Short mmCIF file of C-alpha atoms and ligand atoms in Angstrom, two decimals:
data_model
loop_
_atom_site.label_atom_id
_atom_site.label_comp_id
_atom_site.label_asym_id
_atom_site.label_seq_id
_atom_site.Cartn_x
_atom_site.Cartn_y
_atom_site.Cartn_z
CA MET A 6 0.00 0.00 0.00
CA ARG A 7 1.23 3.52 -0.79
CA PRO A 8 1.92 5.95 2.05
CA PHE A 9 -0.92 8.33 2.98
CA ALA A 10 -1.70 10.95 5.61
CA TYR A 11 -4.37 10.17 8.22
CA GLU A 12 -6.65 12.83 9.77
CA ARG A 13 -9.56 12.58 12.16
CA ALA A 14 -12.63 14.72 11.48
CA THR A 15 -13.48 17.00 14.37
CA SER A 16 -16.64 18.46 12.77
CA VAL A 17 -18.59 18.29 9.51
CA ALA A 18 -17.25 21.71 8.52
CA ALA A 19 -13.64 20.67 9.14
CA ALA A 20 -14.12 17.39 7.28
CA THR A 21 -15.70 18.92 4.18
CA GLU A 22 -13.18 21.76 4.14
CA SER A 23 -10.20 19.42 4.14
CA ALA A 24 -11.65 16.92 1.63
CA VAL A 25 -12.28 19.14 -1.38
CA GLN A 26 -9.31 17.78 -3.34
CA SER A 27 -9.94 14.48 -5.14
CA SER A 28 -6.84 12.98 -3.49
CA VAL A 29 -8.64 13.09 -0.11
CA HIS A 30 -11.03 10.26 0.81
CA TYR A 31 -13.33 9.77 3.77
CA LEU A 32 -12.89 6.68 5.90
CA ALA A 33 -15.95 5.07 7.53
CA GLY A 34 -15.75 1.29 8.10
CA GLY A 35 -12.90 1.01 5.60
CA THR A 36 -14.16 -2.33 4.23
CA THR A 37 -14.18 -0.99 0.67
CA LEU A 38 -11.67 1.83 0.82
CA LEU A 39 -8.80 -0.14 2.40
CA ASP A 40 -9.33 -3.09 0.03
CA LEU A 41 -9.03 -0.79 -2.96
CA MET A 42 -5.98 0.94 -1.50
CA LYS A 43 -4.27 -2.41 -0.99
CA LEU A 44 -5.12 -3.35 -4.58
CA ASP A 45 -3.64 -0.01 -5.71
CA VAL A 46 -6.93 0.90 -7.43
CA THR A 47 -7.54 3.90 -5.13
CA ARG A 48 -4.57 6.06 -4.23
CA PRO A 49 -5.54 8.72 -1.70
CA GLU A 50 -2.90 11.10 -0.42
CA THR A 51 -4.98 11.78 2.70
CA ILE A 52 -7.79 9.92 4.39
CA VAL A 53 -10.14 11.74 6.72
CA ASP A 54 -11.58 9.41 9.35
CA ILE A 55 -15.22 10.47 9.92
CA ASN A 56 -15.91 7.99 12.74
CA PRO A 57 -15.57 10.66 15.46
CA LEU A 58 -18.83 12.10 14.03
CA ALA A 59 -20.70 8.92 14.99
CA SER A 60 -21.63 10.42 18.36
CA THR A 61 -23.82 12.96 16.51
CA ALA A 62 -26.88 12.43 14.26
CA PHE A 63 -24.49 10.66 11.83
CA GLY A 64 -24.61 7.62 14.05
CA ARG A 65 -28.33 7.61 14.94
CA ILE A 66 -31.40 5.71 13.81
CA ASP A 67 -34.67 7.65 14.26
CA VAL A 68 -38.08 6.13 13.61
CA SER A 69 -40.99 8.59 13.70
CA PRO A 70 -44.50 8.87 12.24
CA ASN A 71 -42.92 10.75 9.30
CA GLY A 72 -40.54 7.96 8.45
CA LEU A 73 -37.14 6.48 9.08
CA ARG A 74 -33.94 8.49 9.32
CA LEU A 75 -30.65 6.58 9.13
CA GLY A 76 -27.37 8.34 9.90
CA ALA A 77 -24.60 7.60 7.40
CA LEU A 78 -22.32 6.17 10.12
CA VAL A 79 -24.91 3.69 11.40
CA ARG A 80 -23.39 0.21 11.05
CA MET A 81 -25.12 -2.18 8.65
CA SER A 82 -25.72 -4.73 11.42
CA ASP A 83 -27.34 -2.16 13.73
CA ALA A 84 -29.89 -1.17 11.08
CA ALA A 85 -30.46 -4.80 10.01
CA ASP A 86 -31.20 -5.88 13.60
CA HIS A 87 -33.30 -2.87 14.62
CA PRO A 88 -36.75 -4.18 15.68
CA GLU A 89 -38.78 -1.25 14.31
CA ILE A 90 -36.95 -1.35 10.96
CA ARG A 91 -37.53 -5.09 10.72
CA GLU A 92 -41.22 -4.61 11.41
CA GLN A 93 -42.03 -1.37 9.56
CA TYR A 94 -39.40 -1.37 6.78
CA PRO A 95 -38.52 -5.06 6.27
CA VAL A 96 -37.01 -4.49 2.83
CA ILE A 97 -34.37 -2.25 4.42
CA ALA A 98 -33.48 -4.76 7.15
CA GLN A 99 -33.40 -7.69 4.71
CA ALA A 100 -31.25 -5.94 2.08
CA LEU A 101 -28.68 -5.25 4.79
CA GLN A 102 -28.95 -8.66 6.45
CA LEU A 103 -28.36 -10.46 3.14
CA ALA A 104 -25.22 -8.44 2.36
CA ALA A 105 -21.61 -9.44 3.01
CA SER A 106 -20.80 -11.27 6.28
CA GLN A 107 -21.67 -10.58 9.92
CA GLN A 108 -18.14 -9.30 10.57
CA ILE A 109 -18.29 -6.88 7.64
CA ARG A 110 -21.80 -5.73 8.59
CA ASN A 111 -20.53 -4.98 12.11
CA MET A 112 -17.82 -2.75 10.69
CA ALA A 113 -19.37 -1.24 7.56
CA SER A 114 -21.44 1.94 7.53
CA LEU A 115 -24.56 2.75 5.54
CA GLY A 116 -22.91 5.73 3.83
CA GLY A 117 -19.93 3.63 2.77
CA ASN A 118 -22.27 0.88 1.61
CA VAL A 119 -24.08 2.99 -0.98
CA LEU A 120 -20.72 4.31 -2.25
CA GLN A 121 -19.07 0.90 -2.63
CA ARG A 122 -17.45 0.33 -6.01
CA THR A 123 -18.06 -2.38 -8.54
CA ARG A 124 -16.66 -5.89 -8.12
CA CYS A 125 -15.69 -6.06 -11.84
CA THR A 126 -12.47 -8.10 -11.85
CA TYR A 127 -10.89 -5.95 -14.53
CA PHE A 128 -11.48 -2.87 -12.40
CA ARG A 129 -10.03 -4.40 -9.24
CA ASP A 130 -6.97 -5.98 -10.88
CA THR A 131 -4.55 -3.32 -12.08
CA SER A 132 -2.67 -5.80 -14.27
CA TYR A 133 -5.50 -5.29 -16.80
CA ALA A 134 -4.82 -2.06 -18.66
CA ALA A 135 -8.27 -1.65 -20.23
CA CYS A 136 -10.77 -0.30 -17.73
CA ASN A 137 -12.49 3.00 -18.46
CA LYS A 138 -13.65 3.28 -14.86
CA ARG A 139 -10.18 2.96 -13.34
CA ASN A 140 -8.25 4.45 -16.25
CA PRO A 141 -10.51 6.71 -18.39
CA GLY A 142 -10.12 6.23 -22.13
CA SER A 143 -8.35 2.86 -21.83
CA GLY A 144 -11.25 0.68 -23.05
CA CYS A 145 -13.32 -2.00 -21.35
CA ALA A 146 -11.87 -5.48 -20.94
CA ALA A 147 -15.21 -6.91 -19.77
CA ILE A 148 -17.26 -6.26 -22.91
CA ASN A 149 -15.46 -9.03 -24.82
CA GLY A 150 -14.09 -10.72 -21.72
CA VAL A 151 -15.49 -12.77 -18.86
CA ASN A 152 -18.68 -10.91 -18.04
CA ARG A 153 -20.93 -13.39 -16.22
CA SER A 154 -21.45 -11.05 -13.27
CA HIS A 155 -21.89 -7.90 -15.34
CA ALA A 156 -24.91 -5.70 -15.92
CA VAL A 157 -27.63 -5.95 -18.56
CA LEU A 158 -29.44 -2.68 -17.75
CA GLY A 159 -28.07 0.88 -17.86
CA ILE A 160 -24.91 -0.18 -19.68
CA SER A 161 -22.91 1.80 -22.24
CA ASN A 162 -20.30 1.02 -24.87
CA ASP A 163 -17.70 2.10 -22.31
CA CYS A 164 -18.70 0.11 -19.22
CA ILE A 165 -20.99 -2.77 -18.22
CA ALA A 166 -19.98 -3.00 -14.55
CA THR A 167 -22.71 -4.02 -12.11
CA TYR A 168 -23.57 -1.85 -9.13
CA ALA A 169 -22.79 -4.37 -6.40
CA GLY A 170 -24.70 -3.19 -3.31
CA ASP A 171 -28.04 -4.39 -1.92
CA PHE A 172 -29.19 -1.64 0.47
CA ALA A 173 -29.40 0.96 -2.32
CA GLN A 174 -32.16 -1.00 -4.04
CA ALA A 175 -34.27 -0.84 -0.88
CA LEU A 176 -33.65 2.90 -0.59
CA ILE A 177 -34.54 3.67 -4.18
CA ALA A 178 -37.69 1.55 -4.04
CA LEU A 179 -38.93 3.43 -0.96
CA ASP A 180 -38.34 6.93 -2.43
CA ALA A 181 -35.51 7.72 -0.01
CA THR A 182 -33.73 11.03 0.02
CA VAL A 183 -30.14 11.65 1.02
CA GLU A 184 -28.82 14.52 3.10
CA VAL A 185 -25.44 15.79 1.97
CA ALA A 186 -23.04 18.30 3.54
CA GLY A 187 -20.51 20.29 1.56
CA ARG A 188 -18.61 23.52 1.75
CA ASP A 189 -21.79 25.39 0.70
CA GLY A 190 -23.88 23.86 3.50
CA VAL A 191 -26.35 20.99 3.71
CA HIS A 192 -28.75 19.96 0.96
CA THR A 193 -31.08 17.06 0.25
CA LEU A 194 -31.40 15.14 -2.99
CA PRO A 195 -33.50 12.16 -4.09
CA PHE A 196 -31.52 8.95 -3.58
CA ALA A 197 -32.43 8.12 -7.19
CA SER A 198 -30.19 10.95 -8.38
CA LEU A 199 -27.13 9.99 -6.31
CA HIS A 200 -25.66 7.44 -8.75
CA ARG A 201 -24.79 8.04 -12.40
CA LYS A 202 -25.08 5.57 -15.24
CA PRO A 203 -21.68 5.00 -16.89
CA GLY A 204 -22.41 6.62 -20.27
CA GLY A 205 -19.13 7.92 -21.66
CA ARG A 206 -17.67 8.60 -18.19
CA PRO A 207 -17.74 5.38 -16.15
CA ASP A 208 -15.23 6.92 -13.74
CA GLN A 209 -17.86 9.44 -12.57
CA GLU A 210 -20.11 7.26 -10.43
CA THR A 211 -22.12 9.74 -8.37
CA ASN A 212 -23.38 13.30 -8.46
CA LEU A 213 -21.58 14.17 -5.22
CA ARG A 214 -19.25 17.15 -5.58
CA PRO A 215 -15.67 16.92 -4.29
CA GLY A 216 -15.60 16.85 -0.52
CA GLU A 217 -19.34 16.28 -0.08
CA LEU A 218 -20.24 14.06 2.84
CA ILE A 219 -23.36 11.90 3.11
CA MET A 220 -24.97 12.65 6.47
CA SER A 221 -28.17 10.59 6.42
CA PHE A 222 -30.88 8.80 4.49
CA MET A 223 -34.56 9.61 4.99
CA ILE A 224 -37.24 7.07 4.07
CA PRO A 225 -40.75 8.53 4.14
CA ALA A 226 -43.50 6.59 5.92
CA ALA A 227 -45.89 5.15 3.31
CA PRO A 228 -48.65 2.53 3.08
CA TRP A 229 -46.34 0.12 1.19
CA THR A 230 -43.35 -0.06 3.54
CA ARG A 231 -44.64 -2.93 5.73
CA ARG A 232 -45.51 -5.20 2.83
CA SER A 233 -41.98 -5.09 1.48
CA LEU A 234 -39.15 -7.54 1.00
CA TYR A 235 -35.75 -8.08 -0.57
CA LEU A 236 -35.10 -11.22 -2.60
CA LYS A 237 -31.49 -11.92 -3.51
CA VAL A 238 -30.37 -14.70 -5.86
CA ARG A 239 -26.67 -15.57 -5.80
CA ASP A 240 -24.26 -18.41 -6.45
CA ARG A 241 -24.27 -19.43 -2.77
CA GLU A 242 -26.65 -18.53 0.01
CA SER A 243 -24.20 -16.57 2.13
CA TYR A 244 -21.42 -14.02 1.74
CA GLU A 245 -21.97 -13.44 -1.95
CA PHE A 246 -23.04 -10.59 -4.22
CA ALA A 247 -26.34 -10.75 -6.11
CA LEU A 248 -26.68 -12.23 -9.57
CA ALA A 249 -30.16 -10.75 -9.51
CA SER A 250 -32.22 -9.18 -6.77
CA ALA A 251 -35.50 -7.36 -6.30
CA ALA A 252 -36.61 -4.89 -3.65
CA VAL A 253 -40.40 -4.71 -3.74
CA ALA A 254 -43.06 -2.94 -1.71
CA LEU A 255 -46.81 -3.22 -2.20
CA ASP A 256 -49.78 -1.23 -1.00
CA GLN A 257 -52.45 -3.86 -1.45
CA ALA A 258 -56.14 -3.79 -0.43
CA ASN A 259 -58.46 -6.78 -0.81
CA GLY A 260 -55.86 -8.40 -3.02
CA ILE A 261 -55.68 -5.41 -5.42
CA VAL A 262 -52.42 -3.48 -5.80
CA ARG A 263 -52.93 0.23 -5.18
CA HIS A 264 -49.25 1.10 -5.47
CA ALA A 265 -46.14 -0.96 -6.17
CA ARG A 266 -42.52 0.03 -5.61
CA ILE A 267 -39.86 -1.98 -7.45
CA ALA A 268 -36.08 -1.84 -7.69
CA LEU A 269 -33.68 -4.33 -9.27
CA GLY A 270 -30.16 -5.25 -8.20
CA GLY A 271 -27.33 -7.41 -9.56
CA VAL A 272 -28.42 -6.67 -13.12
CA ALA A 273 -27.81 -2.94 -13.58
CA THR A 274 -24.98 -0.42 -13.52
CA VAL A 275 -26.77 1.68 -10.87
CA PRO A 276 -29.50 1.01 -8.28
CA TRP A 277 -32.38 0.46 -10.72
CA ARG A 278 -35.95 1.57 -10.14
CA SER A 279 -38.49 0.11 -12.57
CA LEU A 280 -41.38 2.55 -12.94
CA GLU A 281 -42.66 0.55 -15.94
CA ALA A 282 -43.10 -2.55 -13.80
CA GLU A 283 -44.77 -0.50 -11.05
CA ARG A 284 -47.30 0.95 -13.50
CA ALA A 285 -48.05 -2.47 -14.96
CA LEU A 286 -49.20 -3.71 -11.54
CA GLN A 287 -51.45 -0.85 -10.53
CA GLY A 288 -55.03 -2.06 -10.04
CA LYS A 289 -54.06 -5.71 -10.59
CA THR A 290 -54.01 -8.77 -8.37
CA ILE A 291 -50.63 -10.43 -8.00
CA ASP A 292 -50.63 -13.62 -10.06
CA GLU A 293 -48.63 -15.23 -12.82
CA GLN A 294 -50.14 -13.05 -15.52
CA SER A 295 -49.67 -9.70 -13.78
CA THR A 296 -46.14 -10.43 -12.54
CA THR A 297 -45.11 -11.51 -16.04
CA ALA A 298 -46.67 -8.32 -17.42
CA ALA A 299 -44.51 -6.36 -14.93
CA ALA A 300 -41.28 -8.29 -15.52
CA VAL A 301 -41.34 -7.92 -19.32
CA PRO A 302 -41.18 -4.08 -19.43
CA ALA A 303 -38.74 -4.08 -16.51
CA PHE A 304 -36.19 -5.82 -18.75
CA ALA A 305 -37.31 -4.38 -22.10
CA GLY A 306 -34.03 -2.48 -22.58
CA ALA A 307 -31.77 -5.23 -21.25
CA GLU A 308 -28.74 -6.34 -23.27
CA GLY A 309 -26.37 -9.17 -22.45
CA HIS A 310 -22.78 -9.65 -23.57
CA GLY A 311 -22.59 -13.43 -23.75
CA HIS A 312 -21.77 -14.89 -20.35
CA ASN A 313 -24.34 -12.68 -18.61
CA ASP A 314 -27.24 -13.26 -21.03
CA PHE A 315 -28.88 -15.53 -18.43
CA LYS A 316 -29.40 -12.55 -16.13
CA ILE A 317 -32.27 -11.25 -18.26
CA GLU A 318 -34.42 -14.32 -17.58
CA LEU A 319 -33.11 -14.72 -14.03
CA GLY A 320 -33.91 -11.08 -13.27
CA LYS A 321 -37.47 -11.47 -14.50
CA ARG A 322 -38.00 -14.61 -12.44
CA THR A 323 -36.51 -12.98 -9.36
CA LEU A 324 -38.86 -10.02 -9.68
CA ARG A 325 -41.90 -12.25 -10.22
CA ARG A 326 -41.06 -14.39 -7.18
CA ALA A 327 -40.46 -11.33 -4.99
CA LEU A 328 -43.83 -9.85 -5.96
CA GLN A 329 -45.62 -13.13 -5.26
CA GLN A 330 -43.97 -13.45 -1.85
CA ALA A 331 -44.71 -9.83 -0.92
CA SER A 332 -48.34 -10.21 -1.89
CA GLU A 333 -48.68 -13.28 0.37
CA LEU A 334 -47.14 -11.67 3.47
CA GLU A 335 -49.45 -11.66 6.47
CA ILE A 336 -49.38 -8.08 7.72
P1 FAD B 19 -15.62 2.63 3.48
O1 FAD B 19 -14.77 1.57 2.91
O2 FAD B 19 -15.12 3.34 4.70
O3 FAD B 19 -15.94 3.73 2.40
C1 FAD B 19 -16.39 3.36 1.09
C2 FAD B 19 -16.36 4.61 0.21
O4 FAD B 19 -17.36 5.53 0.62
C3 FAD B 19 -15.05 5.36 0.29
O5 FAD B 19 -14.80 5.92 -0.99
C4 FAD B 19 -15.31 6.47 1.30
O6 FAD B 19 -14.49 7.59 1.09
C5 FAD B 19 -16.78 6.78 1.03
N1 FAD B 19 -17.56 7.19 2.18
C6 FAD B 19 -17.82 6.45 3.30
N2 FAD B 19 -18.71 7.09 4.07
C7 FAD B 19 -19.00 8.26 3.45
C8 FAD B 19 -19.87 9.36 3.74
N3 FAD B 19 -20.63 9.38 4.84
N4 FAD B 19 -19.94 10.39 2.86
C9 FAD B 19 -19.18 10.38 1.72
N5 FAD B 19 -18.34 9.39 1.40
C10 FAD B 19 -18.26 8.34 2.25
N6 FAD B 19 -22.12 -5.16 0.05
C11 FAD B 19 -23.38 -5.48 -0.28
O7 FAD B 19 -24.23 -4.59 -0.37
N7 FAD B 19 -23.74 -6.78 -0.52
C12 FAD B 19 -22.83 -7.81 -0.40
O8 FAD B 19 -23.21 -8.97 -0.60
C13 FAD B 19 -21.50 -7.49 -0.04
N8 FAD B 19 -20.57 -8.47 0.09
C14 FAD B 19 -19.28 -8.10 0.43
C15 FAD B 19 -18.30 -9.09 0.54
C16 FAD B 19 -16.99 -8.74 0.86
C17 FAD B 19 -15.95 -9.81 0.98
C18 FAD B 19 -16.66 -7.38 1.10
C19 FAD B 19 -15.26 -6.96 1.47
C20 FAD B 19 -17.62 -6.40 1.00
C21 FAD B 19 -18.93 -6.76 0.65
N9 FAD B 19 -19.91 -5.79 0.49
C22 FAD B 19 -21.19 -6.12 0.17
C23 FAD B 19 -19.54 -4.38 0.53
C24 FAD B 19 -19.64 -3.83 1.92
O9 FAD B 19 -20.97 -3.82 2.33
C25 FAD B 19 -19.05 -2.43 1.83
O10 FAD B 19 -17.65 -2.61 1.75
C26 FAD B 19 -19.36 -1.58 3.03
O11 FAD B 19 -20.74 -1.39 3.18
C27 FAD B 19 -18.70 -0.21 2.87
O12 FAD B 19 -18.91 0.53 4.05
P2 FAD B 19 -17.68 1.13 4.85
O13 FAD B 19 -18.25 1.93 5.95
O14 FAD B 19 -16.70 0.08 5.22
O15 FAD B 19 -17.09 2.09 3.71
FE1 SF4 B 20 -13.80 -1.29 -16.25
FE2 SF4 B 20 -16.46 -1.04 -16.38
FE3 SF4 B 20 -15.21 -2.40 -18.22
FE4 SF4 B 20 -15.29 -3.38 -15.74
S1 SF4 B 20 -17.02 -3.09 -17.09
S2 SF4 B 20 -13.52 -3.32 -17.15
S3 SF4 B 20 -15.28 -1.47 -14.55
S4 SF4 B 20 -14.94 -0.21 -17.81
#
């Protein structure tokens, strides 16, 4: 690992002031950042440890009649095990519980989780020269390479890397917002606008400006949050990233769907909300016909690159199964 300077944040203002250069990175749990530093993919000159801020609202979970507020430094395991989150926002608890391992969940923060980088092998192994995300303009080794785990939605000619996280799908499905602090103060943006599709600049993954710090996530209370779940399909049942996943939430009365909320994981370059699938379900009962009618438009724009072609069918089946299971929940 290359030498770097280490600083501890004493306040949000001090942290955001010192982190405006791109060579400065925040440190939360370190379970992504330190890996990438050891692999020589990320080369910060300075890391600013934000953990001292955990004693403030950064480290708090608040459940109120208006919704759920999660501080960015809350540990994944604390949110996954929280009784009110498990009861009122099960899709949030399940997406976290099904991620990584218990040890990583104990260490890793929610803010760091949504900003984790892709697991594309060509990105993480610097012996491959061609990776537009790591080395802009160098090409993409995955497009004609081994791409079984890669994305089929939101891809470009420059990058097909999958967004690897789980929690983000739950956030995007439940219309979460994210509170961000920067040198110009604090502002809130829809979680759906945090991540950027690769387009011609796969290296630019979010709309955060240099030095901006995620402070919290806010999930509004809504009639669909209780009837929600996260279904994750992977090569093994533990400690593995998704091949396909679905975060779904239903507001259902007398078997009829009033509102559906749907996000897909493991198949897209960014956390992927499917408004087409949501619209297809409105006013319908959940059955084979209606879930198929939702899954088809959800993957209408999907494109495989050989090894990952199977994800299009797998993604549809995952979504259909998740909807069926959510509809049958006893609330
Ligand atoms: P860090 O490593 O500290 O930070 C990650 C990035 O976010 C850094 O760039 C850092 O500068 C930035 N950052 C952190 N906090 C903030 C903030 N508040 N504001 C602005 N920037 C910030 N995840 C899944 O979702 N599903 C899985 O199945 C899964 N499996 C895994 C398996 C393994 C073996 C490993 C190592 C990881 C796995 N992960 C998985 C990823 C893991 O969940 C993330 O590494 C973790 O959530 C990152 O959180 P952290 O606090 O450690 O982030
Ligand atoms: Fe790099 Fe993206 Fe291609 Fe992977 S898919 S090699 S991250 S450009």
